[in-house]
Short mmCIF file of C-alpha atoms in Angstrom, two decimals:
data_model
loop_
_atom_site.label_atom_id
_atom_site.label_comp_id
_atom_site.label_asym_id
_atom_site.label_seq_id
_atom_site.Cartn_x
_atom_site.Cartn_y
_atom_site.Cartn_z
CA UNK A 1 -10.90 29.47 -11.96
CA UNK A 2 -7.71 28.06 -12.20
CA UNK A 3 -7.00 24.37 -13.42
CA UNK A 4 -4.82 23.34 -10.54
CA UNK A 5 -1.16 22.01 -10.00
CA UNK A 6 0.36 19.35 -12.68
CA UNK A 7 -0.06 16.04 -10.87
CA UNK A 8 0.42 12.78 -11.58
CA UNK A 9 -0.47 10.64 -8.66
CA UNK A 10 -4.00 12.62 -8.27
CA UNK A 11 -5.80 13.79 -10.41
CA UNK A 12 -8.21 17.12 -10.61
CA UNK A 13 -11.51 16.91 -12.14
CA UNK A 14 -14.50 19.51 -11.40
CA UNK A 15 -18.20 18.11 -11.46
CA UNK A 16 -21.07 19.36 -13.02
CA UNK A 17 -21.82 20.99 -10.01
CA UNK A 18 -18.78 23.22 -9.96
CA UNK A 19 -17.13 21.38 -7.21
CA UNK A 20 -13.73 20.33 -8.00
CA UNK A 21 -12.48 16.43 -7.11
CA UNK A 22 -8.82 15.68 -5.93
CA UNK A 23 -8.90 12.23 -7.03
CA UNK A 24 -5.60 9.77 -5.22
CA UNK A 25 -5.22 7.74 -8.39
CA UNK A 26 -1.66 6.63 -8.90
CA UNK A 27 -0.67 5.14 -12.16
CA UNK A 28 0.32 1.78 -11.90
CA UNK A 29 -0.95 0.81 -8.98
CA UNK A 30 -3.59 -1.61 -8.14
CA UNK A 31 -3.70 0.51 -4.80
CA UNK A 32 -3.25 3.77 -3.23
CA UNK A 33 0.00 4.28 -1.04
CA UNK A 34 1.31 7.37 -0.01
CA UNK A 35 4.81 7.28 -1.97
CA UNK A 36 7.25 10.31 -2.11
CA UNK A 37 5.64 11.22 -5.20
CA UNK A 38 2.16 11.74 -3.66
CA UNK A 39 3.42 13.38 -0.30
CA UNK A 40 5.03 15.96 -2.33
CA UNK A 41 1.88 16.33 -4.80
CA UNK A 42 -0.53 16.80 -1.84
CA UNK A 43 1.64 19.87 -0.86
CA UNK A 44 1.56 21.44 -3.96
CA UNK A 45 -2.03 21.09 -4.38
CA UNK A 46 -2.35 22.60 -0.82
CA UNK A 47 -0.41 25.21 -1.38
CA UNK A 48 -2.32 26.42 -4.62
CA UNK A 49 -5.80 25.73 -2.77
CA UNK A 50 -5.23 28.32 -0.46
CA UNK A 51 -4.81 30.90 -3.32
CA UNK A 52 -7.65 29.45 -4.97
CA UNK A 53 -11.33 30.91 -5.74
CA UNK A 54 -12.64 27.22 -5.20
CA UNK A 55 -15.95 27.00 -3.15
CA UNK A 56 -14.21 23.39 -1.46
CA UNK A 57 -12.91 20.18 -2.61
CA UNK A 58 -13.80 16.53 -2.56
CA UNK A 59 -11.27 13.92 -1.97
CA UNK A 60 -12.14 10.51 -3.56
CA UNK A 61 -9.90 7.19 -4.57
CA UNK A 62 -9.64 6.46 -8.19
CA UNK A 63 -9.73 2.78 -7.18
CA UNK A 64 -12.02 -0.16 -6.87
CA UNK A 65 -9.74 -1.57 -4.29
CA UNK A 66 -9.09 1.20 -1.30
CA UNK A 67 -9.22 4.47 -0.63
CA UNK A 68 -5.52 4.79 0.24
CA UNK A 69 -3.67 1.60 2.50
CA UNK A 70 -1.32 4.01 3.81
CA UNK A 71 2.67 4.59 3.50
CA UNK A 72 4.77 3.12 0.65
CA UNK A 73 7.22 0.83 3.21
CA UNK A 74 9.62 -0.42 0.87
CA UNK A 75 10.07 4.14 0.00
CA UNK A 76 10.24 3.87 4.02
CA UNK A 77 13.21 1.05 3.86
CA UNK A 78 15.09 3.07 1.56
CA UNK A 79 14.74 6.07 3.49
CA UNK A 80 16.05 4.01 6.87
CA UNK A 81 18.88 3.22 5.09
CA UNK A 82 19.29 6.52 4.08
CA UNK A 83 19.09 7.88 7.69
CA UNK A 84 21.11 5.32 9.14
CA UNK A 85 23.92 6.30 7.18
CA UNK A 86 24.43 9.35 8.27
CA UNK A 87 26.49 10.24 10.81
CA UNK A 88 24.66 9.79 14.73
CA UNK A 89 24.40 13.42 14.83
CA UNK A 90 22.78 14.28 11.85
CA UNK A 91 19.85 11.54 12.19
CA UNK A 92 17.43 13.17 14.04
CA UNK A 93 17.28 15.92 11.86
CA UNK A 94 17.02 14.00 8.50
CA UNK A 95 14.68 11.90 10.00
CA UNK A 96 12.60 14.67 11.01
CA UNK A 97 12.90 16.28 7.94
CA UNK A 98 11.92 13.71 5.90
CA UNK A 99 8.93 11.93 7.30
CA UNK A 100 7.76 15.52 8.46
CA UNK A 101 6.63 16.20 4.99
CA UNK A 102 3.40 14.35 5.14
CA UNK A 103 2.30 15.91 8.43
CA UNK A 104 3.06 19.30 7.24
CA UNK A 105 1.31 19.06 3.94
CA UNK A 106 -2.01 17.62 5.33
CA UNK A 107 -1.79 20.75 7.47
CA UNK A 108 -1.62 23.09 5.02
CA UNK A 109 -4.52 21.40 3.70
CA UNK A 110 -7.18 21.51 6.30
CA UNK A 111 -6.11 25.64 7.02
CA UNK A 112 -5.75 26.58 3.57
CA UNK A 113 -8.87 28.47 4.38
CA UNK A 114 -11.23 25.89 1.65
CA UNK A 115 -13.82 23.08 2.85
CA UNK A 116 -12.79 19.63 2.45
CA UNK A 117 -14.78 16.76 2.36
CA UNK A 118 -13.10 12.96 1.67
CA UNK A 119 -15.56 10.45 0.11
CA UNK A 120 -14.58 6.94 1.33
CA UNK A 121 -15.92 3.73 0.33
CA UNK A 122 -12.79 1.37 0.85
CA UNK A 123 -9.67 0.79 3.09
CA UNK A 124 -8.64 4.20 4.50
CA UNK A 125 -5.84 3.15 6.35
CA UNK A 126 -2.33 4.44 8.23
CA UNK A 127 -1.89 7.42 5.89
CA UNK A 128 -5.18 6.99 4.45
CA UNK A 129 -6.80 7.13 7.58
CA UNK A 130 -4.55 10.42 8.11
CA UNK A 131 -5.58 11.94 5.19
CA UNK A 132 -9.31 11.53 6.01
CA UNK A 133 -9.07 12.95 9.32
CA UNK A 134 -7.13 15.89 7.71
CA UNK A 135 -11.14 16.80 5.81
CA UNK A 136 -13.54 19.03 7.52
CA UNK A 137 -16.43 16.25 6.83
CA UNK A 138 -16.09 12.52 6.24
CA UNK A 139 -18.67 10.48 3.97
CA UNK A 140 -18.48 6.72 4.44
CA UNK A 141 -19.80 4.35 2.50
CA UNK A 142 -22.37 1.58 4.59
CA UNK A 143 -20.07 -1.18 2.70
CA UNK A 144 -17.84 -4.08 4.91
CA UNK A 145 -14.46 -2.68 3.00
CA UNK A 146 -14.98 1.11 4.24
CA UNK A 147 -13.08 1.30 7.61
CA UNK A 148 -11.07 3.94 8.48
CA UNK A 149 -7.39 2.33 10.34
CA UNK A 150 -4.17 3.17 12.00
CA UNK A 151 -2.05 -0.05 11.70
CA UNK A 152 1.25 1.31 11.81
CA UNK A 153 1.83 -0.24 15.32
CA UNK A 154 1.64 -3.87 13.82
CA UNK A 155 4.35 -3.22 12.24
CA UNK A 156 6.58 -0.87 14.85
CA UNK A 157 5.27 2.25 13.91
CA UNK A 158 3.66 5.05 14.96
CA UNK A 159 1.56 7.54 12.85
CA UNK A 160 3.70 10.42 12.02
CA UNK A 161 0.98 12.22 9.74
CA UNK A 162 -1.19 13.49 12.76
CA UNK A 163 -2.59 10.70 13.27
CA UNK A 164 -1.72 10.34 17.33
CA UNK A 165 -3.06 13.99 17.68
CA UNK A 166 -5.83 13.93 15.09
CA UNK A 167 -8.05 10.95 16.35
CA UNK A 168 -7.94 11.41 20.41
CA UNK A 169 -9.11 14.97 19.74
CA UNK A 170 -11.97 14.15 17.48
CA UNK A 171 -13.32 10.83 18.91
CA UNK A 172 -11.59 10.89 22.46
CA UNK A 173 -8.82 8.87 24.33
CA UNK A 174 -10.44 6.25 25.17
CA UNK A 175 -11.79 5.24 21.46
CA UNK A 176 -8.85 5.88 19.97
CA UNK A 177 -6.10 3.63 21.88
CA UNK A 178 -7.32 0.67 20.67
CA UNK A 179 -6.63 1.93 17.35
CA UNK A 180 -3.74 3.38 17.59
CA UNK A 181 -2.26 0.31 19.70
CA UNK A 182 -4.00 -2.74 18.58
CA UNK A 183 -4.74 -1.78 15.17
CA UNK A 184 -8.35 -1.79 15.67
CA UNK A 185 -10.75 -1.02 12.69
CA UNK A 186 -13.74 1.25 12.84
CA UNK A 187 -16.23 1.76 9.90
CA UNK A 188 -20.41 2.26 9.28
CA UNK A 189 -22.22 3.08 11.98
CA UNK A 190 -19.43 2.83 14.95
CA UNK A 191 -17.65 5.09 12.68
CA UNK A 192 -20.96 7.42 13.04
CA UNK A 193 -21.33 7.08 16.65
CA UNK A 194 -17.44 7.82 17.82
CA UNK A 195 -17.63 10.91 15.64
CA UNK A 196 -15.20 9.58 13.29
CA UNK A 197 -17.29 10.05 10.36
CA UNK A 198 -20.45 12.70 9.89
CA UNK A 199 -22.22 10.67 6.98
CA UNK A 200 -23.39 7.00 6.27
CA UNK A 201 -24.51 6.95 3.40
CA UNK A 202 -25.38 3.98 0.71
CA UNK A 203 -22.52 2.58 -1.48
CA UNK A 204 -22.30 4.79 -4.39
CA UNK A 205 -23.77 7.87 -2.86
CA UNK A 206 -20.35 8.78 -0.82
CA UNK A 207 -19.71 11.68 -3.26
CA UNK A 208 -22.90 12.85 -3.64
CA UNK A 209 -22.65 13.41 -0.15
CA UNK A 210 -19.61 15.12 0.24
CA UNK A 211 -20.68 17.76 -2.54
CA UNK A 212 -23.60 18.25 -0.75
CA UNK A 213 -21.79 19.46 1.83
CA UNK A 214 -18.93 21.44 0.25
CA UNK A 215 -21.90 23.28 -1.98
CA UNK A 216 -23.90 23.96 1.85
CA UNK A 217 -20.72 26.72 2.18
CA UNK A 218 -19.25 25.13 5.87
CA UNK A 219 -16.94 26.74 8.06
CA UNK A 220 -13.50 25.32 7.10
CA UNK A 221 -11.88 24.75 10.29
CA UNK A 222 -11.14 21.67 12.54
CA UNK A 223 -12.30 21.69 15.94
CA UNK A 224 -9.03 22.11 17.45
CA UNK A 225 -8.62 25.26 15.61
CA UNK A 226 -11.59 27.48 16.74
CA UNK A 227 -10.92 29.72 19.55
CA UNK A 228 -10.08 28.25 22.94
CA UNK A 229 -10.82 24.86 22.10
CA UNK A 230 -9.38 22.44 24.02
CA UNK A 231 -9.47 18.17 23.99
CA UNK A 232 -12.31 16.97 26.72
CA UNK A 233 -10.23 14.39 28.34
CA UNK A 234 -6.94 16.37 28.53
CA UNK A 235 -7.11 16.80 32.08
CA UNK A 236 -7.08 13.16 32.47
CA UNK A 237 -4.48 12.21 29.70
CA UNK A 238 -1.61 11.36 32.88
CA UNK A 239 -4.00 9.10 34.51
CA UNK A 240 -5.55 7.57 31.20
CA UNK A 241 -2.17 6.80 29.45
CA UNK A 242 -0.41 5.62 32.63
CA UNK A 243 -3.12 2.93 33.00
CA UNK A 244 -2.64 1.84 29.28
CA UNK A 245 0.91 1.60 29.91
CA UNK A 246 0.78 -0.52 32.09
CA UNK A 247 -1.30 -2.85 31.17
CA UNK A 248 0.65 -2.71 27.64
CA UNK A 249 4.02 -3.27 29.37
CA UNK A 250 2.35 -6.73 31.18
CA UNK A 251 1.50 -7.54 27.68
CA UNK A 252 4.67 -6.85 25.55
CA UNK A 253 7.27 -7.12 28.12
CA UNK A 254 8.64 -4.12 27.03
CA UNK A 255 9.86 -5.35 23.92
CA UNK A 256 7.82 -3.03 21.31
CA UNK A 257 9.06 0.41 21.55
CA UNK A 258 5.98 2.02 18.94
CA UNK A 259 3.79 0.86 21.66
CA UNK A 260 5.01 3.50 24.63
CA UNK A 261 6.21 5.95 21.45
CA UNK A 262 2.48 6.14 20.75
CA UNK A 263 1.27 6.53 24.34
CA UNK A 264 3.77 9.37 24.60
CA UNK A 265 3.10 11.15 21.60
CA UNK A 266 -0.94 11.25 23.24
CA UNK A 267 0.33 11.88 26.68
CA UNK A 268 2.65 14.97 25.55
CA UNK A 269 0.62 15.98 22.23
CA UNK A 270 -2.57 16.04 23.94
CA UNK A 271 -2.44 19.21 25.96
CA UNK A 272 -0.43 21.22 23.08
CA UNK A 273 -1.63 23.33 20.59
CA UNK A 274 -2.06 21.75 17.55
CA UNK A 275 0.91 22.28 15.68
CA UNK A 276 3.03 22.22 18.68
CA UNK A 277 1.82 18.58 19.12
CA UNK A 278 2.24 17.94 15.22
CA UNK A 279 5.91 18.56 15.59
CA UNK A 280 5.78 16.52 18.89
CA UNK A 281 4.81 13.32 17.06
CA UNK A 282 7.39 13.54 14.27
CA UNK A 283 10.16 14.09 16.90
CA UNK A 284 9.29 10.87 18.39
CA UNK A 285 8.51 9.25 15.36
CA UNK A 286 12.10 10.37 14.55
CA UNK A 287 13.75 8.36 17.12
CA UNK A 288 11.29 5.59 16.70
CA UNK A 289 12.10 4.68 13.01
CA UNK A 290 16.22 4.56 13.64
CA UNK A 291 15.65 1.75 15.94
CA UNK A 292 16.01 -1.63 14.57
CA UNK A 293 12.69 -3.44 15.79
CA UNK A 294 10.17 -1.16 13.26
CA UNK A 295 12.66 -2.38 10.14
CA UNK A 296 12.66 -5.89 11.95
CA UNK A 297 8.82 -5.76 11.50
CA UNK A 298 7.99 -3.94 8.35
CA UNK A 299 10.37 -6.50 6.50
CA UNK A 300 9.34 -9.51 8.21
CA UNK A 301 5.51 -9.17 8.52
CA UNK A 302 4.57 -6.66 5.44
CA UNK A 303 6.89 -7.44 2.84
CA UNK A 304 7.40 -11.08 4.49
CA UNK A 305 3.81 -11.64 4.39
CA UNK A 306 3.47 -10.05 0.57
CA UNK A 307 6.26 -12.36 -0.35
CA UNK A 308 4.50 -15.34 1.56
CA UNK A 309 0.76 -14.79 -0.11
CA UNK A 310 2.53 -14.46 -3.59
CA UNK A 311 4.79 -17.69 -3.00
CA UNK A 312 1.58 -19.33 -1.74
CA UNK A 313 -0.26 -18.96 -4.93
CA UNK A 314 2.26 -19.73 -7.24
CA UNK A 315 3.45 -22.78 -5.66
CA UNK A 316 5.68 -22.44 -2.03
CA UNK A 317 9.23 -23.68 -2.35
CA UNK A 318 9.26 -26.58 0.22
CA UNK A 319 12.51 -25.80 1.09
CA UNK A 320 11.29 -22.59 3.62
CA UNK A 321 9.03 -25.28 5.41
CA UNK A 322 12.35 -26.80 5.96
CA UNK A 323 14.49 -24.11 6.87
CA UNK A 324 12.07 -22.55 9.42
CA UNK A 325 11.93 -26.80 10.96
CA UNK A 326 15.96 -25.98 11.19
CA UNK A 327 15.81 -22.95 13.07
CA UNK A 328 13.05 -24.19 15.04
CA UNK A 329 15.13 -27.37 16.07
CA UNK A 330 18.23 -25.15 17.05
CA UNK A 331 16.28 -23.26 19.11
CA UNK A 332 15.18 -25.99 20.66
CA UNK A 333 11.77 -27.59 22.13
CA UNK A 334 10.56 -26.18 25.87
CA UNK A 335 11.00 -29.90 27.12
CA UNK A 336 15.10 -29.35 26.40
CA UNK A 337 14.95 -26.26 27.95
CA UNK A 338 16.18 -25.55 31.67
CA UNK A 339 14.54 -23.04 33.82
CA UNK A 340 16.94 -20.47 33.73
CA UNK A 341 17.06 -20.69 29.43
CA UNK A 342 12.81 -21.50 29.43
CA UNK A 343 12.28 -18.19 31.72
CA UNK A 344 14.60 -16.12 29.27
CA UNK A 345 12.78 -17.44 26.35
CA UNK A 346 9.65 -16.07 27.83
CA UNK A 347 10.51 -13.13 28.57
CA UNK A 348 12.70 -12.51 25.27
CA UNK A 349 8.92 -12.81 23.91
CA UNK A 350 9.34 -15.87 21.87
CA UNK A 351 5.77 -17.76 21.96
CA UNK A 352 6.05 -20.48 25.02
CA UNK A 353 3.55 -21.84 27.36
CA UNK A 354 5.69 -20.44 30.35
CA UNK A 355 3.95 -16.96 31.35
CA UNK A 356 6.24 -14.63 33.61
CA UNK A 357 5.80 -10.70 34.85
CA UNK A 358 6.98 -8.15 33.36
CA UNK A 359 10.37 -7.16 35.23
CA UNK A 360 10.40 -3.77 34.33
CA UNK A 361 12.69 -3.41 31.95
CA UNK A 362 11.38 -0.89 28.98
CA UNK A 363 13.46 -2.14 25.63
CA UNK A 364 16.29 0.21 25.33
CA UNK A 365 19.36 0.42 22.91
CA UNK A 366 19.80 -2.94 22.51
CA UNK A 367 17.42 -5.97 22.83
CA UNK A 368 16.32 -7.58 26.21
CA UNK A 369 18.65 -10.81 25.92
CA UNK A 370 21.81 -8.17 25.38
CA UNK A 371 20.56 -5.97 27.84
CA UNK A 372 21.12 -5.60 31.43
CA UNK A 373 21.81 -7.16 33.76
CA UNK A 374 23.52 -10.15 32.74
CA UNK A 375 21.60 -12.93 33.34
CA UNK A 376 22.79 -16.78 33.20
CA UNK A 377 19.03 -17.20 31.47
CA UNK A 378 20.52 -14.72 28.69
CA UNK A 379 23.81 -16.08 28.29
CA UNK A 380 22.06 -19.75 27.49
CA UNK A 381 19.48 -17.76 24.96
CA UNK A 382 22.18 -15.65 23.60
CA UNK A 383 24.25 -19.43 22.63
CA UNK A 384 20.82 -20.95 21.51
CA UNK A 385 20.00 -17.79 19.36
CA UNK A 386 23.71 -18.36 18.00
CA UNK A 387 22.67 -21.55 16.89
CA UNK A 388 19.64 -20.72 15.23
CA UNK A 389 21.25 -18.29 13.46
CA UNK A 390 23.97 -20.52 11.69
CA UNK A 391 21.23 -22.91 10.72
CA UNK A 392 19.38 -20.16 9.34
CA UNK A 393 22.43 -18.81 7.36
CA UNK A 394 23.26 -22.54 6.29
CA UNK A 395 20.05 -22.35 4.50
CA UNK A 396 20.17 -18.51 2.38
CA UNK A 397 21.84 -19.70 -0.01
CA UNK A 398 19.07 -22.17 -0.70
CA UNK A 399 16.56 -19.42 -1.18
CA UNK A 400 16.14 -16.18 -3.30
CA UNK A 401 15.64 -12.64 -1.51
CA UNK A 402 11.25 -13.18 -1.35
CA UNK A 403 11.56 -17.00 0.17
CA UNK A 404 14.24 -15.70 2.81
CA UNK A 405 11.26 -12.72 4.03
CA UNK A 406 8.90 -15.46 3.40
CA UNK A 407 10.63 -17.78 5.63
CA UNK A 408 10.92 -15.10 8.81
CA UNK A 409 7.31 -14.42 8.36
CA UNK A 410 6.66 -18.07 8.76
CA UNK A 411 9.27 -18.54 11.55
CA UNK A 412 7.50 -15.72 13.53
CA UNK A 413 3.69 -16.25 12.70
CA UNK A 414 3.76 -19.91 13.23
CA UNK A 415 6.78 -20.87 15.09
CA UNK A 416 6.80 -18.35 17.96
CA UNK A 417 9.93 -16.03 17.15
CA UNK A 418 9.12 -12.71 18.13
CA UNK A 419 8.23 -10.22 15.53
CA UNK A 420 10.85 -7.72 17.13
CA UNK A 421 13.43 -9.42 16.08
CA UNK A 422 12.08 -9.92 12.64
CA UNK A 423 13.26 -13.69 11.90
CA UNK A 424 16.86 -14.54 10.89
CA UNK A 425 16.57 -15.93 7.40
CA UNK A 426 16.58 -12.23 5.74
CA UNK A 427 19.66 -10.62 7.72
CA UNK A 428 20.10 -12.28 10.66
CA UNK A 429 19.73 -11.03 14.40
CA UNK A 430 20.87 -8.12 13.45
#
């Protein structure tokens, strides 16, 4: 047999039992993400498994910490950038082209024609989570830590690695909306009973497990590929996501795009073939990441919130307590506020006690407040945001790069600013 592909962010190890390991171990890191590096790595190794004479693989995590805590976003930053540069025409495309690559290479995985079990007794989340649902057979560890995870909305996301397709065909609609909308966790026994794992096992005994099963010489095949299968609840997908939708849209206001993104990928995905639906996702996903709110969020409440926890321990400049006070003051307290400008701060989706209805307008192009029809409301939250904004840029220069993100991921966790907008301290409302 063969040794395998040269890789550096896995490594290949075969057990006594003659079952070879893909291990996700990347050097350097206290954690698993999936970087460039490893999306291109899986490939390759999928690519030589299917010319293989291996009886199956196990997938495991090198680390204490996770299993894998999904995409590398400051690679997905960069790669925004990237796209946005480009002329309008041409984004789609690279877009497509480059976020595709994950998707496509799990695929190749679970038809290379090889059993694949994952082993997971930590985190497996976004691409993790992807990964794991890309094995034939999943082997969780009974242990707090092992849940599997799509999280990518909480941060204006969808999952472009299968994941909108992947889960509602193995555990159902209905199960998986909450996590692919709310960010919902499932792990140990739920995990068992939606059909999201096939194994609870004791900690420890997760690989065990999965060689047990690769050496019992399974079909290799997903559901969804055997002959004229076909997802339970597709007949019902209209009905099913139309109720979700609305019920989101009361919710949001509109504001999140990832939010309908996801309920379309289901709603269109569902009744495809597989990789009809694969390619589906990643054209919407496509769209989704050029629009401003998903680099609002991933900046402001994942980097924001690393920079924050680090800042924390080391000692928190009180000068971002201050600046965030600023902003806050500009914008104003509700009892300043007129009814017109207290009504457009609600439903802008800045934290207030006023509560209003959803008035049917889906977030487009542009945000809500520069939307649409021109309101008197907007105009006065349009001057107010102006306001807030020059106090926040009065204050940059006061703070480094990591206070500025850790200052918008105060300003929208504690003082109400919506997370769509992403804070102003870091680049403004932008």
């Amino acid at each position: 047999m063969t040794v395998g592909p040269e890789l550096k962010q896995f490594r290949i190890e075969l057990s006594e039992h003659g079952v070879l390991h893909l291990i996700f171990d990347m050097p350097g890191r206290s954690m698993n993400v999936f970087s460039n590096a490893a999306i291109e790595e899986l490939g390759l190794f999928a690519d030589w498994l299917r010319q293989s004479d291996l009886a199956g693989v196990v997938i495991r995590s090198g680390k204490s910490s996770a299993f894998c805590a999904g995409a590398d976003l400051a690679e997905l930053e960069t790669a925004y950038d990237m796209i946005m540069a480009a002329p309008p025409g041409e984004r789609d495309r690279l877009a497509f082209d480059h976020f595709f690559r994950l998707s496509h290479g799990l695929r190749r995985l679970e038809t290379a024609g090889k059993p694949v079990a994952v082993a997971i007794a930590g985190l497996a989340l976004g691409g993790g989570c992807e990964f794991a649902l890309a094995a034939h057979h999943r082997v969780i560890a009974d242990y707090p830590q092992a849940t599997f995870g799509l999280p990518e909305s909480l941060v204006g996301l969808l999952p472009g690695g299968g994941g909108t397709q992947r889960l509602p065909r193995l555990i159902g609609m209905e199960a998986a909306l909450p996590v692919l909308l709310d960010g919902a966790r499932i792990g140990g026994q739920a995990a068992i009973a939606a059909g999201l794992a096939q194994e609870l096992v004791a900690p420890g005994e997760e690989v065990a497990a999965a060689e047990r099963w690769v050496l019992s010489r399974p079909q290799a095949a997903q559901p969804w590929d055997r002959p004229n299968w076909h997802a339970a609840d597709a007949l019902q997908v209209g009905t099913t996501i139309e109720a979700k939708r609305s019920k989101m849209l009361a919710e949001t206001l509109g504001h999140y795009p990832a939010l309908s993104a996801i309920l379309v990928c289901v709603e269109h995905g569902l009744p495809q073939d597989f990789d009809t639906a694969i390619r589906t996702e990643m054209q919407i996903f496509a769209k989704l990441i050029q629009r401003r709110e998903p680099r609002n969020m991933i900046r402001t409440l994942f980097l924001g919130r690393l920079d924050h926890e680090r800042l924390r321990k080391k000692g928190m400049n009180p000068k971002i307590a201050e600046a965030v006070a600023a902003v806050s003051n500009a914008l104003g307290v509700p009892s300043e506020r007129g009814k017109e400008l207290s009504e457009a701060f609600a439903r802008a989706g800045f934290r207030v006690e006023q509560k209003v209805e959803f008035d049917g307008r889906v977030a487009g192009a542009v945000y809500w407040h520069d939307d649409e029809p021109r309101t008197w409301g907007k105009e006065l939250l349009r001057a107010r945001l102006k306001d807030a904004e020059a106090a926040a840029a009065s204050w940059r220069p006061q703070l480094d790069e990591s206070e500025r993100r850790a200052a918008d991921y105060v300003l929208v966790t504690q003082a109400g600013f919506p997370a769509y907008l992403g804070g102003l301290f870091a680049a403004g409302l932008s």
